[in-house]
CSV table of C-alpha atoms in Angstrom, one decimal:
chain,number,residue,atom,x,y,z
A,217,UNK,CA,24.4,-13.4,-12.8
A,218,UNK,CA,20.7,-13.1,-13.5
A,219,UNK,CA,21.0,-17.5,-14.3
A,220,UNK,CA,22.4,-17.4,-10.8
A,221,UNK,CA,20.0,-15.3,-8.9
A,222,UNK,CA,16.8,-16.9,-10.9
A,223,UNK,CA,18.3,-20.2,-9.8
A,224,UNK,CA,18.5,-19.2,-6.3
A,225,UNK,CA,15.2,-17.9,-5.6
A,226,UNK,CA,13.4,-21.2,-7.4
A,227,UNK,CA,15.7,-23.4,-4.8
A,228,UNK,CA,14.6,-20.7,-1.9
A,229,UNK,CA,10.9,-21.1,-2.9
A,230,UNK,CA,11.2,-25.2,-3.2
A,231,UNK,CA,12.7,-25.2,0.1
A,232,UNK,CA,10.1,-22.8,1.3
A,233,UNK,CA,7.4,-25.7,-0.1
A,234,UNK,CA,9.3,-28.8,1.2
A,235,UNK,CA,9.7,-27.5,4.9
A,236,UNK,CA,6.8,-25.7,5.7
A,237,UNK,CA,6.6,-26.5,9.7
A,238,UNK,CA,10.3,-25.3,10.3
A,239,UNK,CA,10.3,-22.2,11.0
A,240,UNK,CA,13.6,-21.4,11.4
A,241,UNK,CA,14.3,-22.5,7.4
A,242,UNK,CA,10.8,-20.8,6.6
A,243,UNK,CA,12.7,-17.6,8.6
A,244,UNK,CA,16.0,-18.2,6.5
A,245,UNK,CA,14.0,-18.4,3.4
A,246,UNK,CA,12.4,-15.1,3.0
A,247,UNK,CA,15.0,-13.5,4.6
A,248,UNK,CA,16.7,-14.2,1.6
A,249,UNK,CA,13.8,-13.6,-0.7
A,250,UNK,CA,13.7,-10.3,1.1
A,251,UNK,CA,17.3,-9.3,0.2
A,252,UNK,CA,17.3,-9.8,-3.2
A,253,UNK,CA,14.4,-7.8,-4.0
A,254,UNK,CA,15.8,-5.3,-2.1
A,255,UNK,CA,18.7,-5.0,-3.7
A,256,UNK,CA,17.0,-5.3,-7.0
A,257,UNK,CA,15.2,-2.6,-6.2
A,258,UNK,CA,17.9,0.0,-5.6
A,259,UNK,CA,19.3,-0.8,-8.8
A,260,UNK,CA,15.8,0.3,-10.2
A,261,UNK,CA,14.2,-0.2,-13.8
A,262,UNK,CA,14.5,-3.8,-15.9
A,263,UNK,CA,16.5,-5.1,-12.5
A,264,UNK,CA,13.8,-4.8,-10.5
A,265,UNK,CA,11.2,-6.3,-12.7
A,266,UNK,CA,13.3,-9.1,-13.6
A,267,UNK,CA,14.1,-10.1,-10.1
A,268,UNK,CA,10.0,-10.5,-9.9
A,269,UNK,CA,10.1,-12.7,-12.9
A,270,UNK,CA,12.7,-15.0,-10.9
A,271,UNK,CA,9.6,-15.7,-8.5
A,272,UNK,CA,7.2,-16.6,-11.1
A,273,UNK,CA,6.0,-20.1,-12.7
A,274,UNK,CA,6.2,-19.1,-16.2
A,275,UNK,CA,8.3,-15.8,-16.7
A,276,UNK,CA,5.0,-14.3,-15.3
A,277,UNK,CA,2.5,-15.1,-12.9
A,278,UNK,CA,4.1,-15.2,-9.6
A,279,UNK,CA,4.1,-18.5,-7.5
A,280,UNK,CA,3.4,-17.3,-4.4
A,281,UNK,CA,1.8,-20.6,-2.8
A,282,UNK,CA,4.5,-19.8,-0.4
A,283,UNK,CA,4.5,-16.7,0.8
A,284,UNK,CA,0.7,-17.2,1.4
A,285,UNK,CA,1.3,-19.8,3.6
A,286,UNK,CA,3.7,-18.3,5.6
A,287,UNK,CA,0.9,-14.8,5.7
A,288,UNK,CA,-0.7,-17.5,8.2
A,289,UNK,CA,2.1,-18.9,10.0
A,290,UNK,CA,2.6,-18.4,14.0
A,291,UNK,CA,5.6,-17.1,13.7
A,292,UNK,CA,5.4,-13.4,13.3
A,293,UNK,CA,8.8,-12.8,11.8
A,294,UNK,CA,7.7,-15.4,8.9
A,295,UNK,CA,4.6,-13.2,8.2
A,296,UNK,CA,6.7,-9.9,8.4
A,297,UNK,CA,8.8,-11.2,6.1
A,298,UNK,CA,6.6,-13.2,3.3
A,299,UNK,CA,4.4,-10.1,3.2
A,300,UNK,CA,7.1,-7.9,2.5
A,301,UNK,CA,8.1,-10.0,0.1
A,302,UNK,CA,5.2,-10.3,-1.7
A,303,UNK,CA,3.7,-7.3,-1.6
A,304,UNK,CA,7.3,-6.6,-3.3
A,305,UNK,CA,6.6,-9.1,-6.1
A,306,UNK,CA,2.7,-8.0,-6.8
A,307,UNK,CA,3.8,-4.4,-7.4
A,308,UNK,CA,6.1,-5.8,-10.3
A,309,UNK,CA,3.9,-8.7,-11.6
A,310,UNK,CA,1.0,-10.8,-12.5
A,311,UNK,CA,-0.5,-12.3,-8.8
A,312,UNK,CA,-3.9,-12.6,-6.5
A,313,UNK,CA,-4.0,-9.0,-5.4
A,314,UNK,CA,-7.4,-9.6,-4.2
A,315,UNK,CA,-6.5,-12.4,-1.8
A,316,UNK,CA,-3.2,-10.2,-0.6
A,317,UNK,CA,-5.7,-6.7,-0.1
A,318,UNK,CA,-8.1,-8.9,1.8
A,319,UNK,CA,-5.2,-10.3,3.7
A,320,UNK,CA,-4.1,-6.9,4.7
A,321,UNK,CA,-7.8,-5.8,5.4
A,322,UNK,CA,-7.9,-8.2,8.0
A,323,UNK,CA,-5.2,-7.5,9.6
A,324,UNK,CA,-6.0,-4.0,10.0
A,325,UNK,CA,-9.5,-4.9,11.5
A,326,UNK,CA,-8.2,-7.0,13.8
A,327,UNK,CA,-5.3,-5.5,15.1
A,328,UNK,CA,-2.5,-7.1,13.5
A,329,UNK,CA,0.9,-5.6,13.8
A,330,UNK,CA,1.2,-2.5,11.8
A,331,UNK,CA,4.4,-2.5,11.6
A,332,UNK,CA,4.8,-5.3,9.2
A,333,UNK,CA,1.1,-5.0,7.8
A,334,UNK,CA,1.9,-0.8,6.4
A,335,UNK,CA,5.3,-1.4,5.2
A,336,UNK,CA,3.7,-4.1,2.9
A,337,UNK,CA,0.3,-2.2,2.2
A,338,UNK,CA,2.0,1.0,1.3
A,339,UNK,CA,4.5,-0.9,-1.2
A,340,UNK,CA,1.1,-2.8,-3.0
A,341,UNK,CA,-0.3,0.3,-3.3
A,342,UNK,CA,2.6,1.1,-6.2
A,343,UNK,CA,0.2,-0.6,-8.5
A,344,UNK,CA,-2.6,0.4,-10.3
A,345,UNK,CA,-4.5,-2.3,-9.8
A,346,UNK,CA,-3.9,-3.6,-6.7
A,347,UNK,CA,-5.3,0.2,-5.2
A,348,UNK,CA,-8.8,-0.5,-7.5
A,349,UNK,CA,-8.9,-3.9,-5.5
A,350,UNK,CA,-7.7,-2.0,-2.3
A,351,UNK,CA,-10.7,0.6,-2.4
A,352,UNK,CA,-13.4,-2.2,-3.8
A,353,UNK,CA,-12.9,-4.4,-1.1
A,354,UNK,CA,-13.5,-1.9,1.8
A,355,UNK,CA,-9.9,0.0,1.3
A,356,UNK,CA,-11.2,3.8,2.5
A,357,UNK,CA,-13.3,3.0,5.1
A,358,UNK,CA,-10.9,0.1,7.1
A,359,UNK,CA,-7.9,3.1,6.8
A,360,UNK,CA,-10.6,5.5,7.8
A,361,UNK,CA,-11.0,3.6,11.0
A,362,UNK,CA,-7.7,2.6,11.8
A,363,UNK,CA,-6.3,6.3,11.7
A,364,UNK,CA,-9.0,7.5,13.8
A,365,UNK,CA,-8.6,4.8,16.1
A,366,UNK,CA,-5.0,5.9,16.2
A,367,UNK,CA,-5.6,9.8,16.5
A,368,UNK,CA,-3.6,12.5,15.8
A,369,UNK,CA,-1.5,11.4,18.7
A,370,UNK,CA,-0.8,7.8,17.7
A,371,UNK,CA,2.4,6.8,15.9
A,372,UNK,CA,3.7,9.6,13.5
A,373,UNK,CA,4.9,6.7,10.8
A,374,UNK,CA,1.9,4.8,11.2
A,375,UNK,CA,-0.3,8.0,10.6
A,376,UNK,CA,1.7,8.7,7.1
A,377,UNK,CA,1.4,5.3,5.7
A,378,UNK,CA,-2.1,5.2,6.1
A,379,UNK,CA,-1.9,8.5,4.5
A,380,UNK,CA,-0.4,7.7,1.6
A,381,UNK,CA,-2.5,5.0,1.1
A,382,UNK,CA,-5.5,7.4,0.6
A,383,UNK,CA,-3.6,9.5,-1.3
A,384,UNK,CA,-3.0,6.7,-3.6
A,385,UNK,CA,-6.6,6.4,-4.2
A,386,UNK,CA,-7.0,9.6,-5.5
A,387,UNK,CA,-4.5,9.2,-8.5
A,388,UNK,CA,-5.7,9.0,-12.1
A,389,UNK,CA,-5.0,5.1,-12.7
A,390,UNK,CA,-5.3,5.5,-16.3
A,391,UNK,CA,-2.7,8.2,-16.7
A,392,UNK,CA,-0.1,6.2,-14.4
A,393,UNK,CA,-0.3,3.6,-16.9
A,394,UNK,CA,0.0,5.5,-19.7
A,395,UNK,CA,3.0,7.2,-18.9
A,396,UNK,CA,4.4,4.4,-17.0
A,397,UNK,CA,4.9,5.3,-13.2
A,398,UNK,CA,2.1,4.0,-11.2
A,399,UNK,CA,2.0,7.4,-9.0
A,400,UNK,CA,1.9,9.8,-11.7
A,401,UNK,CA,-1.1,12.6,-10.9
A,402,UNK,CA,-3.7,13.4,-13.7
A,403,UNK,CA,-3.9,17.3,-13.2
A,404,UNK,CA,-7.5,16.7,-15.0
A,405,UNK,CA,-8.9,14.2,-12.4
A,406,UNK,CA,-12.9,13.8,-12.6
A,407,UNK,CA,-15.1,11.7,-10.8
A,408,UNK,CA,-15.6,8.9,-13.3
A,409,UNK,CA,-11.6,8.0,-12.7
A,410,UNK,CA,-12.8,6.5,-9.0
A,411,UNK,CA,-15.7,6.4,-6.9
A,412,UNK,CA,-15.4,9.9,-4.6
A,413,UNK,CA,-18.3,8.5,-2.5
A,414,UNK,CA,-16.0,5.9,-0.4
A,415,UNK,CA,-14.2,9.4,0.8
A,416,UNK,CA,-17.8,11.0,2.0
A,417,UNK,CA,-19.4,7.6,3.7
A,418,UNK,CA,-16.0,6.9,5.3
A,419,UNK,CA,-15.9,10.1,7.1
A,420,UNK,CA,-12.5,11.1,6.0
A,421,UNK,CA,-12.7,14.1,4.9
A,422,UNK,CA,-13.2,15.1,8.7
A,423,UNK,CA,-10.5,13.0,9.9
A,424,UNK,CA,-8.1,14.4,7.5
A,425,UNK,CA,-9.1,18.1,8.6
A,426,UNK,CA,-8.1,16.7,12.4
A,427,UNK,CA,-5.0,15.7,11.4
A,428,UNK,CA,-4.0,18.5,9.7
A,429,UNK,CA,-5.4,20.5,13.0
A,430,UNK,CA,-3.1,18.6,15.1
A,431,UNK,CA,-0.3,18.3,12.3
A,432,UNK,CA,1.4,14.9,14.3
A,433,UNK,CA,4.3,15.8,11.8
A,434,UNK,CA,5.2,17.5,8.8
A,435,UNK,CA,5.0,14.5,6.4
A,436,UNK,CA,1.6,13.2,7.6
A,437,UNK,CA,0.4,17.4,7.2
A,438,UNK,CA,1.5,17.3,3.9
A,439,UNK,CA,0.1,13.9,2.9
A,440,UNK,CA,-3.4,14.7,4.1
A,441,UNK,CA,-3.5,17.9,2.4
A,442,UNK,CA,-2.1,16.4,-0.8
A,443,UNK,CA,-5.3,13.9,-0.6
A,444,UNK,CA,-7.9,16.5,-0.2
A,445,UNK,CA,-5.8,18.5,-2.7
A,446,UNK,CA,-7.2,15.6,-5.4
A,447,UNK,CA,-10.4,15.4,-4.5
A,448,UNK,CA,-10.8,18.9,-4.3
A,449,UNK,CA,-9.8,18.7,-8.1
A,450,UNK,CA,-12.6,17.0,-8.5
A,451,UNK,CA,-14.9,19.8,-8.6
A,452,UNK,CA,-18.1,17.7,-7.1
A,453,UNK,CA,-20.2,19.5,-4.7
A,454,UNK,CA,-20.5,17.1,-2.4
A,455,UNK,CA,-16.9,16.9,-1.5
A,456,UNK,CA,-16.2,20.3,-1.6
A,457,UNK,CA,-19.4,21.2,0.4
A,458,UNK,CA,-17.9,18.7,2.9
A,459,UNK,CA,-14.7,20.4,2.9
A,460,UNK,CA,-16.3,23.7,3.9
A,461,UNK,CA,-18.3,22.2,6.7
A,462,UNK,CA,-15.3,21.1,8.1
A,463,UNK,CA,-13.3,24.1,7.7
A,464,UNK,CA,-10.6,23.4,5.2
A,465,UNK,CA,-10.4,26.6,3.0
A,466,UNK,CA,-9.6,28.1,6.7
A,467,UNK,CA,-7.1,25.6,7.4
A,468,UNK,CA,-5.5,26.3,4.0
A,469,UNK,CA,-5.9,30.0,4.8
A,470,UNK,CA,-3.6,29.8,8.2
A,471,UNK,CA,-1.1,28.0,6.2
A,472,UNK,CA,-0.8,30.2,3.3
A,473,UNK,CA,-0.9,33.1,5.7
């Protein structure tokens, strides 16, 4: 029952608190936490956000003392764990998204393992607000550096995520919210919805016109195009005058023809 399952997460979370140097319980722990989101989320709609609520110290901003401890912990299946589950929670509630993006900005920069630190970056980036925090603290150019650090040769799955992430940041936040799916597109984009200029001082316009060169894979193609699809929407000259440098509209032509 949800009693049952609201009950179990506050005991999960107190044992989390109460033995924080054994790793094996911290492992067991969010594990556990791990589950039960998951499962709440394939049931989809009030399931999901009431399982967040079950993590939270009054109905709903989350506790997640934690799973921030265990973000620093030497045991890397604690991390891969605690940031799953809490870049889980922030997507469906009230939390520091600051402190988790700069968490996850850190770890890109300095090598941490992707494939715990994508899985939770591409999950935050569900939420409106957790992207705006994403791009303000450094968001496009820190992606911008790890995918071309990577190449067009590096790891297919990595390439996407990152992807997605940038495609992300060219939604229209204001009409996800309104109609109440955080990736919703807003087929009247402008430039006043976010700040196009990250894009052009990031170099990844370029990048994305090298990856879609190479196309690593079909899903990574199709998520870079479906980024500079947005911006192009934009209509500002300086992003499409990039575009052109780099040869886009002649990479579009080969594909349409």
């Amino acid at each position: 029952s949800p009693d049952d399952c609201k009950a179990l997460a506050k005991l999960l979370l107190k044992i989390a608190d109460n033995c924080t140097s054994n790793v094996p319980v911290q492992q067991y722990v969010f594990t556990r936490v791990e589950e039960m989101l998951s499962q709440s989320e394939e049931l989809g709609g009030a399931a999901a956000t009431n399982c967040a609520a079950w993590v939270t110290s009054d109905g709903q901003n989350l506790n997640d003392a934690p799973f921030v401890r265990a973000l620093h912990s030497p045991d890397a299946y604690s991390r891969q764990s605690s940031s799953a589950g809490l870049a889980h929670l922030l997507s469906k509630t009230c939390g520091d998204d600051r402190s988790f993006c700069l968490w996850i900005s850190e770890q890109l920069q300095t090598g941490g393992s992707l494939d715990f630190v994508l899985p939770a970056m591409t999950m935050l980036m569900r939420k409106p607000a957790a992207r705006q925090v994403f791009m303000e603290t450094g968001g496009v150019r820190t992606i911008t550096s790890v995918l071309t650090h990577l190449g067009p040769n590096g790891n297919a799955q990595f390439l996407y995520e990152l992807c997605f992430a940038l495609w992300t940041f060219t939604l229209s936040d204001a009409t996800a919210a309104r109609s109440g799916a955080d990736l919703n597109f807003k087929d009247d984009l402008t430039a006043d919805d976010f700040d196009f200029k990250v894009f052009l001082a990031a170099g990844t316009i370029p990048l994305l016109s090298e990856l879609i060169s190479a196309a690593p894979s079909r899903k990574v193609t199709r998520m870079a195009i479906s980024t500079l699809r947005n911006l192009a929407m934009l209509g500002v000259d300086e992003v499409l005058t990039e575009m052109l440098n780099v040869g886009i509209d002649r990479q579009m032509e080969t594909f349409i023809n």
